[in-house]
Amino acid sequence: MTRLAQLLVAGVAVGSLYGLIALGFVVVYRASHVFNFAHGSFLLLGAYLTYGFHQQLGLPFFPALGLAAVAAAAAGVAVERLALRRMVGQPPFAVIMITIGVALVMDALMVWAWGAERLTVGDPWGLTTYRLGGAGGVRVAAIDIARLLAAGLVLAAYWLFCRYSSLGVAMRATAADQEAAVASGIDVHRVFAVCWALAAAIATVAGVLLAGGARGVDPSLSAVALAAFPALVLGGVNSPVGAIVGGLALGVVEVLAAGYGPGWLPGALGANVHTVVPYLVLLGVLLVRPSGMFGDRERARL
C-alpha cells in the first residue's frame, strides 16, 4: 500500500508539470487556433534566463524567475509580431511549420549563448524531501510540492485574468468567434500578442520547475513539451482546466505503468510500457469523446 501511495504522489507531481506545460499550449490555441510547437523552446528559454539572472548575475531566485518570465513574455510577443502575424489566414500546416522553424532557431541561439552542458538553476527546493505518515510513510520531494502548487496557482491566476480583466474578456470573445470579436471593435492582433506573452510566461514557470531539483537545464529540456502534448489532447485543446486534469491523469497513469509494468509484463515490453500506456489511454478517450474530456464539441451545419 505504501508503494502505491508513493507512486500516486510521484504521478501527481509529474502530471501537474505536464498540465502546466499543456496550459501554455491551450492559451495560444484558444485565441488563435495555432498549435505552438515552439512552446518547448520557451520552456528552455525561461529556464536559461532564470539561470542567467540568478546564477550569473547574482539576483535572488524568485526575482530572477519573475524577470525571466517578463523577458520570455517579451520574446513571445516578438515571435508573434515578426513571424506569426504575417501568417494570419494561411493554411494551418504552414503556420505549424513556422512555429517549428522558430523553435529550431531559438534552440540554436540558446546553445550558442549557454552551451550544451547541463547547468544548475539554483532553485531553493534542491533535493529536500519530506516524509508523510511517520517512518514508514510516503516521501515527497519539495520540488514536487512546488510543481503541484504552481499548476494550481497558475490556473487560478489565468482564470481570474480571463474572468475579470478587460484583456481577458477580449481573449474569451476572440476564442469564441474571431469575426464577431473584430466586428465588436476588439483588436485581435493585440489579443494574439497577449496570448503568446502569457504562454511564454507560463512556459518559464514550467521550465524552471522542470529543471529544478537534480535535473538541471540543458538543450534536451525543450523536448519535454512533446511529452506533455497527449495531456493537451486528452483534456481538450481549448480547455485550461482540461489541460491540468489531462496532465494529472496521464502523469499518474505513466508512473503507475512504470512502477508495476516490469512485474506484470514480460521482457522489454514491461520495462518500456510506461511510454506507451499514456497514448493508449489517450486513444481510448478520443474514441469515446474526440474533443477530449473538457473540450468543446464542434458542430457543422449541413
PDB file of C-alpha atoms in Angstrom:
ATOM      1  CA  MET A   1       0.000   0.000   0.000  1.00  0.00           C
ATOM      2  CA  THR A   2       2.887   2.347   0.768  1.00  0.00           C
ATOM      3  CA  ARG A   3       4.353   1.709  -2.659  1.00  0.00           C
ATOM      4  CA  LEU A   4       1.037   2.551  -4.342  1.00  0.00           C
ATOM      5  CA  ALA A   5       0.784   5.774  -2.363  1.00  0.00           C
ATOM      6  CA  GLN A   6       4.371   6.661  -3.288  1.00  0.00           C
ATOM      7  CA  LEU A   7       3.655   6.060  -6.968  1.00  0.00           C
ATOM      8  CA  LEU A   8       0.462   8.109  -6.828  1.00  0.00           C
ATOM      9  CA  VAL A   9       2.317  11.031  -5.247  1.00  0.00           C
ATOM     10  CA  ALA A  10       5.013  10.827  -7.922  1.00  0.00           C
ATOM     11  CA  GLY A  11       2.371  10.573 -10.638  1.00  0.00           C
ATOM     12  CA  VAL A  12       0.541  13.663  -9.412  1.00  0.00           C
ATOM     13  CA  ALA A  13       3.833  15.570  -9.355  1.00  0.00           C
ATOM     14  CA  VAL A  14       4.707  14.550 -12.919  1.00  0.00           C
ATOM     15  CA  GLY A  15       1.142  15.164 -14.053  1.00  0.00           C
ATOM     16  CA  SER A  16       0.999  18.658 -12.582  1.00  0.00           C
ATOM     17  CA  LEU A  17       4.083  19.551 -14.616  1.00  0.00           C
ATOM     18  CA  TYR A  18       2.532  18.053 -17.761  1.00  0.00           C
ATOM     19  CA  GLY A  19      -0.623  20.043 -17.061  1.00  0.00           C
ATOM     20  CA  LEU A  20       1.299  23.287 -16.609  1.00  0.00           C
ATOM     21  CA  ILE A  21       3.065  22.752 -19.939  1.00  0.00           C
ATOM     22  CA  ALA A  22      -0.203  21.833 -21.673  1.00  0.00           C
ATOM     23  CA  LEU A  23      -1.822  25.000 -20.308  1.00  0.00           C
ATOM     24  CA  GLY A  24       0.679  27.061 -22.287  1.00  0.00           C
ATOM     25  CA  PHE A  25      -0.419  25.290 -25.469  1.00  0.00           C
ATOM     26  CA  VAL A  26      -4.072  25.978 -24.640  1.00  0.00           C
ATOM     27  CA  VAL A  27      -3.552  29.710 -24.070  1.00  0.00           C
ATOM     28  CA  VAL A  28      -2.307  30.223 -27.650  1.00  0.00           C
ATOM     29  CA  TYR A  29      -4.660  27.741 -29.301  1.00  0.00           C
ATOM     30  CA  ARG A  30      -7.878  29.075 -27.731  1.00  0.00           C
ATOM     31  CA  ALA A  31      -7.498  32.520 -29.258  1.00  0.00           C
ATOM     32  CA  SER A  32      -5.581  31.929 -32.469  1.00  0.00           C
ATOM     33  CA  HIS A  33      -6.226  28.222 -33.234  1.00  0.00           C
ATOM     34  CA  VAL A  34      -2.473  27.749 -33.675  1.00  0.00           C
ATOM     35  CA  PHE A  35      -0.576  24.786 -32.242  1.00  0.00           C
ATOM     36  CA  ASN A  36       2.595  26.403 -30.947  1.00  0.00           C
ATOM     37  CA  PHE A  37       5.324  23.830 -31.481  1.00  0.00           C
ATOM     38  CA  ALA A  38       7.860  26.393 -30.264  1.00  0.00           C
ATOM     39  CA  HIS A  39       6.430  26.097 -26.754  1.00  0.00           C
ATOM     40  CA  GLY A  40       9.192  23.713 -25.678  1.00  0.00           C
ATOM     41  CA  SER A  41      11.787  26.294 -26.724  1.00  0.00           C
ATOM     42  CA  PHE A  42      10.118  28.855 -24.479  1.00  0.00           C
ATOM     43  CA  LEU A  43      10.403  26.355 -21.601  1.00  0.00           C
ATOM     44  CA  LEU A  44      14.100  26.153 -22.304  1.00  0.00           C
ATOM     45  CA  LEU A  45      14.444  29.920 -22.688  1.00  0.00           C
ATOM     46  CA  GLY A  46      12.740  30.579 -19.357  1.00  0.00           C
ATOM     47  CA  ALA A  47      14.981  28.114 -17.545  1.00  0.00           C
ATOM     48  CA  TYR A  48      18.135  29.541 -19.136  1.00  0.00           C
ATOM     49  CA  LEU A  49      17.107  33.127 -18.388  1.00  0.00           C
ATOM     50  CA  THR A  50      16.422  32.240 -14.758  1.00  0.00           C
ATOM     51  CA  TYR A  51      19.833  30.589 -14.580  1.00  0.00           C
ATOM     52  CA  GLY A  52      21.434  33.678 -16.107  1.00  0.00           C
ATOM     53  CA  PHE A  53      19.730  36.183 -13.823  1.00  0.00           C
ATOM     54  CA  HIS A  54      20.210  34.066 -10.684  1.00  0.00           C
ATOM     55  CA  GLN A  55      23.491  32.203 -11.106  1.00  0.00           C
ATOM     56  CA  GLN A  56      25.363  34.555 -13.423  1.00  0.00           C
ATOM     57  CA  LEU A  57      24.104  37.981 -12.339  1.00  0.00           C
ATOM     58  CA  GLY A  58      23.531  37.091  -8.681  1.00  0.00           C
ATOM     59  CA  LEU A  59      19.864  38.104  -8.335  1.00  0.00           C
ATOM     60  CA  PRO A  60      17.770  36.276  -5.704  1.00  0.00           C
ATOM     61  CA  PHE A  61      15.957  33.281  -7.167  1.00  0.00           C
ATOM     62  CA  PHE A  62      12.344  34.489  -7.217  1.00  0.00           C
ATOM     63  CA  PRO A  63      13.115  37.990  -8.595  1.00  0.00           C
ATOM     64  CA  ALA A  64      15.244  36.233 -11.211  1.00  0.00           C
ATOM     65  CA  LEU A  65      12.309  33.961 -12.070  1.00  0.00           C
ATOM     66  CA  GLY A  66       9.959  36.940 -12.351  1.00  0.00           C
ATOM     67  CA  LEU A  67      12.393  38.856 -14.549  1.00  0.00           C
ATOM     68  CA  ALA A  68      12.893  35.760 -16.712  1.00  0.00           C
ATOM     69  CA  ALA A  69       9.109  35.415 -17.146  1.00  0.00           C
ATOM     70  CA  VAL A  70       8.875  39.057 -18.270  1.00  0.00           C
ATOM     71  CA  ALA A  71      11.779  38.626 -20.710  1.00  0.00           C
ATOM     72  CA  ALA A  72      10.295  35.401 -22.101  1.00  0.00           C
ATOM     73  CA  ALA A  73       6.900  37.130 -22.482  1.00  0.00           C
ATOM     74  CA  ALA A  74       8.604  39.886 -24.484  1.00  0.00           C
ATOM     75  CA  ALA A  75      10.198  37.211 -26.675  1.00  0.00           C
ATOM     76  CA  GLY A  76       6.772  35.641 -27.180  1.00  0.00           C
ATOM     77  CA  VAL A  77       5.325  38.961 -28.330  1.00  0.00           C
ATOM     78  CA  ALA A  78       8.284  39.433 -30.696  1.00  0.00           C
ATOM     79  CA  VAL A  79       7.743  35.990 -32.240  1.00  0.00           C
ATOM     80  CA  GLU A  80       4.030  36.672 -32.710  1.00  0.00           C
ATOM     81  CA  ARG A  81       4.613  40.078 -34.310  1.00  0.00           C
ATOM     82  CA  LEU A  82       7.548  39.145 -36.539  1.00  0.00           C
ATOM     83  CA  ALA A  83       6.681  35.593 -37.583  1.00  0.00           C
ATOM     84  CA  LEU A  84       3.065  34.658 -36.851  1.00  0.00           C
ATOM     85  CA  ARG A  85       1.207  37.879 -37.625  1.00  0.00           C
ATOM     86  CA  ARG A  86       2.140  37.606 -41.279  1.00  0.00           C
ATOM     87  CA  MET A  87       0.644  34.103 -41.389  1.00  0.00           C
ATOM     88  CA  VAL A  88      -2.911  35.066 -40.436  1.00  0.00           C
ATOM     89  CA  GLY A  89      -5.304  33.406 -42.859  1.00  0.00           C
ATOM     90  CA  GLN A  90      -2.692  30.975 -44.166  1.00  0.00           C
ATOM     91  CA  PRO A  91      -3.183  27.160 -44.092  1.00  0.00           C
ATOM     92  CA  PRO A  92      -2.675  25.622 -40.620  1.00  0.00           C
ATOM     93  CA  PHE A  93       0.153  23.427 -41.902  1.00  0.00           C
ATOM     94  CA  ALA A  94       2.142  26.495 -42.973  1.00  0.00           C
ATOM     95  CA  VAL A  95       1.653  28.127 -39.585  1.00  0.00           C
ATOM     96  CA  ILE A  96       2.763  24.949 -37.790  1.00  0.00           C
ATOM     97  CA  MET A  97       5.908  24.824 -39.914  1.00  0.00           C
ATOM     98  CA  ILE A  98       6.657  28.433 -38.947  1.00  0.00           C
ATOM     99  CA  THR A  99       6.449  27.561 -35.241  1.00  0.00           C
ATOM    100  CA  ILE A 100       8.751  24.582 -35.805  1.00  0.00           C
ATOM    101  CA  GLY A 101      11.204  26.853 -37.590  1.00  0.00           C
ATOM    102  CA  VAL A 102      11.046  29.357 -34.732  1.00  0.00           C
ATOM    103  CA  ALA A 103      11.807  26.511 -32.309  1.00  0.00           C
ATOM    104  CA  LEU A 104      14.871  25.418 -34.267  1.00  0.00           C
ATOM    105  CA  VAL A 105      16.235  28.974 -34.406  1.00  0.00           C
ATOM    106  CA  MET A 106      15.602  29.577 -30.691  1.00  0.00           C
ATOM    107  CA  ASP A 107      17.245  26.294 -29.678  1.00  0.00           C
ATOM    108  CA  ALA A 108      20.318  27.040 -31.791  1.00  0.00           C
ATOM    109  CA  LEU A 109      20.663  30.530 -30.321  1.00  0.00           C
ATOM    110  CA  MET A 110      20.393  29.195 -26.769  1.00  0.00           C
ATOM    111  CA  VAL A 111      23.050  26.546 -27.371  1.00  0.00           C
ATOM    112  CA  TRP A 112      25.280  29.306 -28.764  1.00  0.00           C
ATOM    113  CA  ALA A 113      24.636  31.502 -25.710  1.00  0.00           C
ATOM    114  CA  TRP A 114      24.784  28.952 -22.878  1.00  0.00           C
ATOM    115  CA  GLY A 115      26.420  25.870 -24.370  1.00  0.00           C
ATOM    116  CA  ALA A 116      25.203  22.285 -24.362  1.00  0.00           C
ATOM    117  CA  GLU A 117      26.343  21.211 -20.892  1.00  0.00           C
ATOM    118  CA  ARG A 118      23.881  20.753 -18.034  1.00  0.00           C
ATOM    119  CA  LEU A 119      23.596  23.795 -15.753  1.00  0.00           C
ATOM    120  CA  THR A 120      22.152  24.089 -12.251  1.00  0.00           C
ATOM    121  CA  VAL A 121      19.307  26.575 -11.986  1.00  0.00           C
ATOM    122  CA  GLY A 122      19.907  27.110  -8.273  1.00  0.00           C
ATOM    123  CA  ASP A 123      16.287  26.696  -7.171  1.00  0.00           C
ATOM    124  CA  PRO A 124      15.567  26.844  -3.417  1.00  0.00           C
ATOM    125  CA  TRP A 125      13.960  23.378  -3.307  1.00  0.00           C
ATOM    126  CA  GLY A 126      17.052  21.386  -4.256  1.00  0.00           C
ATOM    127  CA  LEU A 127      16.936  17.764  -3.136  1.00  0.00           C
ATOM    128  CA  THR A 128      14.876  18.423   0.006  1.00  0.00           C
ATOM    129  CA  THR A 129      12.287  15.740   0.776  1.00  0.00           C
ATOM    130  CA  TYR A 130       9.591  15.321   3.408  1.00  0.00           C
ATOM    131  CA  ARG A 131       8.172  12.125   4.853  1.00  0.00           C
ATOM    132  CA  LEU A 132       4.414  11.988   5.391  1.00  0.00           C
ATOM    133  CA  GLY A 133       2.956   9.499   7.842  1.00  0.00           C
ATOM    134  CA  GLY A 134       5.956   8.691  10.037  1.00  0.00           C
ATOM    135  CA  ALA A 135       8.910   6.409   9.398  1.00  0.00           C
ATOM    136  CA  GLY A 136       7.011   4.105   7.052  1.00  0.00           C
ATOM    137  CA  GLY A 137       5.198   6.904   5.247  1.00  0.00           C
ATOM    138  CA  VAL A 138       5.449   8.425   1.803  1.00  0.00           C
ATOM    139  CA  ARG A 139       8.419  10.564   0.804  1.00  0.00           C
ATOM    140  CA  VAL A 140       7.561  13.770  -1.054  1.00  0.00           C
ATOM    141  CA  ALA A 141      10.173  15.956  -2.721  1.00  0.00           C
ATOM    142  CA  ALA A 142       9.918  19.695  -2.134  1.00  0.00           C
ATOM    143  CA  ILE A 143      10.187  20.316  -5.884  1.00  0.00           C
ATOM    144  CA  ASP A 144       7.146  18.057  -6.443  1.00  0.00           C
ATOM    145  CA  ILE A 145       5.115  20.103  -3.949  1.00  0.00           C
ATOM    146  CA  ALA A 146       6.211  23.260  -5.761  1.00  0.00           C
ATOM    147  CA  ARG A 147       5.097  21.796  -9.106  1.00  0.00           C
ATOM    148  CA  LEU A 148       1.653  20.901  -7.810  1.00  0.00           C
ATOM    149  CA  LEU A 149       1.132  24.292  -6.161  1.00  0.00           C
ATOM    150  CA  ALA A 150       2.386  26.129  -9.232  1.00  0.00           C
ATOM    151  CA  ALA A 151      -0.049  24.305 -11.514  1.00  0.00           C
ATOM    152  CA  GLY A 152      -2.979  25.238  -9.270  1.00  0.00           C
ATOM    153  CA  LEU A 153      -1.880  28.849  -8.762  1.00  0.00           C
ATOM    154  CA  VAL A 154      -1.168  29.491 -12.448  1.00  0.00           C
ATOM    155  CA  LEU A 155      -4.529  28.010 -13.466  1.00  0.00           C
ATOM    156  CA  ALA A 156      -6.327  30.136 -10.853  1.00  0.00           C
ATOM    157  CA  ALA A 157      -4.454  33.287 -11.931  1.00  0.00           C
ATOM    158  CA  TYR A 158      -5.275  32.611 -15.592  1.00  0.00           C
ATOM    159  CA  TRP A 159      -8.970  32.104 -14.765  1.00  0.00           C
ATOM    160  CA  LEU A 160      -9.103  35.342 -12.755  1.00  0.00           C
ATOM    161  CA  PHE A 161      -7.355  37.207 -15.561  1.00  0.00           C
ATOM    162  CA  CYS A 162      -9.794  35.904 -18.185  1.00  0.00           C
ATOM    163  CA  ARG A 163     -12.814  36.493 -15.944  1.00  0.00           C
ATOM    164  CA  TYR A 164     -12.203  39.973 -14.582  1.00  0.00           C
ATOM    165  CA  SER A 165      -9.733  41.875 -16.789  1.00  0.00           C
ATOM    166  CA  SER A 166     -10.679  43.692 -19.998  1.00  0.00           C
ATOM    167  CA  LEU A 167      -7.920  41.894 -21.898  1.00  0.00           C
ATOM    168  CA  GLY A 168      -9.146  38.585 -20.505  1.00  0.00           C
ATOM    169  CA  VAL A 169     -12.683  39.300 -21.692  1.00  0.00           C
ATOM    170  CA  ALA A 170     -11.287  40.191 -25.117  1.00  0.00           C
ATOM    171  CA  MET A 171      -9.399  36.884 -25.153  1.00  0.00           C
ATOM    172  CA  ARG A 172     -12.579  34.983 -24.340  1.00  0.00           C
ATOM    173  CA  ALA A 173     -14.507  36.819 -27.039  1.00  0.00           C
ATOM    174  CA  THR A 174     -11.790  36.133 -29.604  1.00  0.00           C
ATOM    175  CA  ALA A 175     -11.709  32.469 -28.614  1.00  0.00           C
ATOM    176  CA  ALA A 176     -15.480  32.232 -29.071  1.00  0.00           C
ATOM    177  CA  ASP A 177     -15.650  33.922 -32.501  1.00  0.00           C
ATOM    178  CA  GLN A 178     -12.821  35.885 -34.118  1.00  0.00           C
ATOM    179  CA  GLU A 179     -15.027  37.544 -36.744  1.00  0.00           C
ATOM    180  CA  ALA A 180     -17.575  38.669 -34.156  1.00  0.00           C
ATOM    181  CA  ALA A 181     -14.741  39.961 -31.968  1.00  0.00           C
ATOM    182  CA  VAL A 182     -13.387  42.061 -34.843  1.00  0.00           C
ATOM    183  CA  ALA A 183     -16.887  43.374 -35.570  1.00  0.00           C
ATOM    184  CA  SER A 184     -17.170  44.389 -31.908  1.00  0.00           C
ATOM    185  CA  GLY A 185     -14.023  46.500 -32.143  1.00  0.00           C
ATOM    186  CA  ILE A 186     -11.618  44.102 -30.433  1.00  0.00           C
ATOM    187  CA  ASP A 187      -8.027  44.270 -31.655  1.00  0.00           C
ATOM    188  CA  VAL A 188      -7.466  40.556 -32.221  1.00  0.00           C
ATOM    189  CA  HIS A 189      -3.799  41.098 -33.090  1.00  0.00           C
ATOM    190  CA  ARG A 190      -3.287  42.568 -29.644  1.00  0.00           C
ATOM    191  CA  VAL A 191      -5.109  39.583 -28.162  1.00  0.00           C
ATOM    192  CA  PHE A 192      -2.821  37.187 -30.035  1.00  0.00           C
ATOM    193  CA  ALA A 193       0.252  39.029 -28.730  1.00  0.00           C
ATOM    194  CA  VAL A 194      -1.038  38.861 -25.145  1.00  0.00           C
ATOM    195  CA  CYS A 195      -1.715  35.126 -25.520  1.00  0.00           C
ATOM    196  CA  TRP A 196       1.829  34.498 -26.727  1.00  0.00           C
ATOM    197  CA  ALA A 197       3.188  36.569 -23.841  1.00  0.00           C
ATOM    198  CA  LEU A 198       1.122  34.637 -21.277  1.00  0.00           C
ATOM    199  CA  ALA A 199       2.084  31.285 -22.797  1.00  0.00           C
ATOM    200  CA  ALA A 200       5.780  32.226 -22.674  1.00  0.00           C
ATOM    201  CA  ALA A 201       5.499  33.328 -19.036  1.00  0.00           C
ATOM    202  CA  ILE A 202       3.746  30.062 -18.122  1.00  0.00           C
ATOM    203  CA  ALA A 203       6.436  28.163 -20.020  1.00  0.00           C
ATOM    204  CA  THR A 204       9.086  29.922 -17.920  1.00  0.00           C
ATOM    205  CA  VAL A 205       7.498  28.704 -14.692  1.00  0.00           C
ATOM    206  CA  ALA A 206       7.162  25.178 -16.112  1.00  0.00           C
ATOM    207  CA  GLY A 207      10.725  25.179 -17.432  1.00  0.00           C
ATOM    208  CA  VAL A 208      12.221  26.256 -14.116  1.00  0.00           C
ATOM    209  CA  LEU A 209      10.210  23.669 -12.192  1.00  0.00           C
ATOM    210  CA  LEU A 210      11.227  21.015 -14.706  1.00  0.00           C
ATOM    211  CA  ALA A 211      14.902  21.990 -14.385  1.00  0.00           C
ATOM    212  CA  GLY A 212      14.696  22.228 -10.586  1.00  0.00           C
ATOM    213  CA  GLY A 213      15.978  19.675  -8.148  1.00  0.00           C
ATOM    214  CA  ALA A 214      18.601  17.311  -9.507  1.00  0.00           C
ATOM    215  CA  ARG A 215      17.781  17.651 -13.209  1.00  0.00           C
ATOM    216  CA  GLY A 216      19.264  20.998 -14.237  1.00  0.00           C
ATOM    217  CA  VAL A 217      18.824  22.741 -17.583  1.00  0.00           C
ATOM    218  CA  ASP A 218      20.271  21.623 -20.929  1.00  0.00           C
ATOM    219  CA  PRO A 219      19.030  21.689 -24.553  1.00  0.00           C
ATOM    220  CA  SER A 220      17.070  18.443 -24.146  1.00  0.00           C
ATOM    221  CA  LEU A 221      14.656  20.223 -21.799  1.00  0.00           C
ATOM    222  CA  SER A 222      12.599  21.539 -24.713  1.00  0.00           C
ATOM    223  CA  ALA A 223      11.654  18.017 -25.829  1.00  0.00           C
ATOM    224  CA  VAL A 224       9.562  17.506 -22.672  1.00  0.00           C
ATOM    225  CA  ALA A 225       6.874  19.731 -24.183  1.00  0.00           C
ATOM    226  CA  LEU A 226       6.131  16.995 -26.695  1.00  0.00           C
ATOM    227  CA  ALA A 227       5.714  14.501 -23.841  1.00  0.00           C
ATOM    228  CA  ALA A 228       3.019  16.797 -22.430  1.00  0.00           C
ATOM    229  CA  PHE A 229       1.193  17.042 -25.764  1.00  0.00           C
ATOM    230  CA  PRO A 230      -1.047  13.989 -25.081  1.00  0.00           C
ATOM    231  CA  ALA A 231      -2.273  15.749 -21.923  1.00  0.00           C
ATOM    232  CA  LEU A 232      -3.352  18.681 -24.079  1.00  0.00           C
ATOM    233  CA  VAL A 233      -5.336  16.452 -26.443  1.00  0.00           C
ATOM    234  CA  LEU A 234      -6.771  14.323 -23.641  1.00  0.00           C
ATOM    235  CA  GLY A 235      -8.098  17.288 -21.661  1.00  0.00           C
ATOM    236  CA  GLY A 236      -9.277  19.250 -24.712  1.00  0.00           C
ATOM    237  CA  VAL A 237      -7.176  21.629 -26.781  1.00  0.00           C
ATOM    238  CA  ASN A 238      -9.306  24.641 -25.828  1.00  0.00           C
ATOM    239  CA  SER A 239      -9.816  23.905 -22.138  1.00  0.00           C
ATOM    240  CA  PRO A 240      -7.451  25.283 -19.452  1.00  0.00           C
ATOM    241  CA  VAL A 241      -8.995  23.036 -16.811  1.00  0.00           C
ATOM    242  CA  GLY A 242      -8.740  20.103 -19.197  1.00  0.00           C
ATOM    243  CA  ALA A 243      -5.012  20.768 -19.628  1.00  0.00           C
ATOM    244  CA  ILE A 244      -4.386  20.402 -15.886  1.00  0.00           C
ATOM    245  CA  VAL A 245      -6.730  17.432 -15.438  1.00  0.00           C
ATOM    246  CA  GLY A 246      -5.360  15.709 -18.524  1.00  0.00           C
ATOM    247  CA  GLY A 247      -1.818  16.258 -17.296  1.00  0.00           C
ATOM    248  CA  LEU A 248      -2.613  14.829 -13.863  1.00  0.00           C
ATOM    249  CA  ALA A 249      -4.365  11.803 -15.383  1.00  0.00           C
ATOM    250  CA  LEU A 250      -1.548  10.962 -17.768  1.00  0.00           C
ATOM    251  CA  GLY A 251       1.111  11.592 -15.139  1.00  0.00           C
ATOM    252  CA  VAL A 252      -0.490   9.112 -12.731  1.00  0.00           C
ATOM    253  CA  VAL A 253      -1.033   6.528 -15.485  1.00  0.00           C
ATOM    254  CA  GLU A 254       2.561   6.841 -16.702  1.00  0.00           C
ATOM    255  CA  VAL A 255       4.108   6.482 -13.249  1.00  0.00           C
ATOM    256  CA  LEU A 256       1.859   3.545 -12.289  1.00  0.00           C
ATOM    257  CA  ALA A 257       2.749   1.805 -15.564  1.00  0.00           C
ATOM    258  CA  ALA A 258       6.451   2.371 -14.892  1.00  0.00           C
ATOM    259  CA  GLY A 259       6.083   1.079 -11.327  1.00  0.00           C
ATOM    260  CA  TYR A 260       4.021  -2.030 -11.971  1.00  0.00           C
ATOM    261  CA  GLY A 261       4.664  -2.781 -15.657  1.00  0.00           C
ATOM    262  CA  PRO A 262       8.010  -4.590 -15.232  1.00  0.00           C
ATOM    263  CA  GLY A 263       6.455  -7.013 -12.736  1.00  0.00           C
ATOM    264  CA  TRP A 264       3.304  -7.712 -14.729  1.00  0.00           C
ATOM    265  CA  LEU A 265       4.605  -7.857 -18.287  1.00  0.00           C
ATOM    266  CA  PRO A 266       7.498  -9.858 -19.719  1.00  0.00           C
ATOM    267  CA  GLY A 267      10.831  -8.616 -21.042  1.00  0.00           C
ATOM    268  CA  ALA A 268      11.314  -5.302 -22.767  1.00  0.00           C
ATOM    269  CA  LEU A 269       7.568  -4.709 -23.016  1.00  0.00           C
ATOM    270  CA  GLY A 270       7.307  -4.457 -19.251  1.00  0.00           C
ATOM    271  CA  ALA A 271      10.342  -2.194 -18.955  1.00  0.00           C
ATOM    272  CA  ASN A 272       9.016   0.303 -21.518  1.00  0.00           C
ATOM    273  CA  VAL A 273       5.265   0.025 -21.171  1.00  0.00           C
ATOM    274  CA  HIS A 274       5.056   3.416 -19.424  1.00  0.00           C
ATOM    275  CA  THR A 275       5.968   5.122 -22.709  1.00  0.00           C
ATOM    276  CA  VAL A 276       3.014   3.510 -24.494  1.00  0.00           C
ATOM    277  CA  VAL A 277       0.238   3.414 -21.891  1.00  0.00           C
ATOM    278  CA  PRO A 278      -0.491   7.189 -21.905  1.00  0.00           C
ATOM    279  CA  TYR A 279      -1.133   7.023 -25.646  1.00  0.00           C
ATOM    280  CA  LEU A 280      -3.402   4.000 -25.203  1.00  0.00           C
ATOM    281  CA  VAL A 281      -5.403   5.954 -22.621  1.00  0.00           C
ATOM    282  CA  LEU A 282      -5.496   8.919 -24.990  1.00  0.00           C
ATOM    283  CA  LEU A 283      -6.730   6.726 -27.839  1.00  0.00           C
ATOM    284  CA  GLY A 284      -9.439   5.192 -25.655  1.00  0.00           C
ATOM    285  CA  VAL A 285     -10.756   8.588 -24.541  1.00  0.00           C
ATOM    286  CA  LEU A 286     -10.714  10.056 -28.051  1.00  0.00           C
ATOM    287  CA  LEU A 287     -12.683   7.102 -29.420  1.00  0.00           C
ATOM    288  CA  VAL A 288     -15.463   7.999 -26.973  1.00  0.00           C
ATOM    289  CA  ARG A 289     -15.041  11.788 -26.946  1.00  0.00           C
ATOM    290  CA  PRO A 290     -12.974  13.119 -29.882  1.00  0.00           C
ATOM    291  CA  SER A 291     -12.888  16.642 -28.450  1.00  0.00           C
ATOM    292  CA  GLY A 292     -11.208  15.453 -25.237  1.00  0.00           C
ATOM    293  CA  MET A 293     -12.578  15.273 -21.707  1.00  0.00           C
ATOM    294  CA  PHE A 294     -13.309  19.003 -21.363  1.00  0.00           C
ATOM    295  CA  GLY A 295     -13.065  20.203 -24.982  1.00  0.00           C
ATOM    296  CA  ASP A 296     -15.949  21.904 -26.763  1.00  0.00           C
ATOM    297  CA  ARG A 297     -17.529  19.790 -29.441  1.00  0.00           C
ATOM    298  CA  GLU A 298     -17.575  21.454 -32.831  1.00  0.00           C
ATOM    299  CA  ARG A 299     -20.807  21.155 -34.786  1.00  0.00           C
ATOM    300  CA  ALA A 300     -21.048  21.619 -38.509  1.00  0.00           C
ATOM    301  CA  ARG A 301     -24.273  22.787 -40.153  1.00  0.00           C
ATOM    302  CA  LEU A 302     -25.128  20.733 -43.249  1.00  0.00           C
TER     303      LEU A 302
END
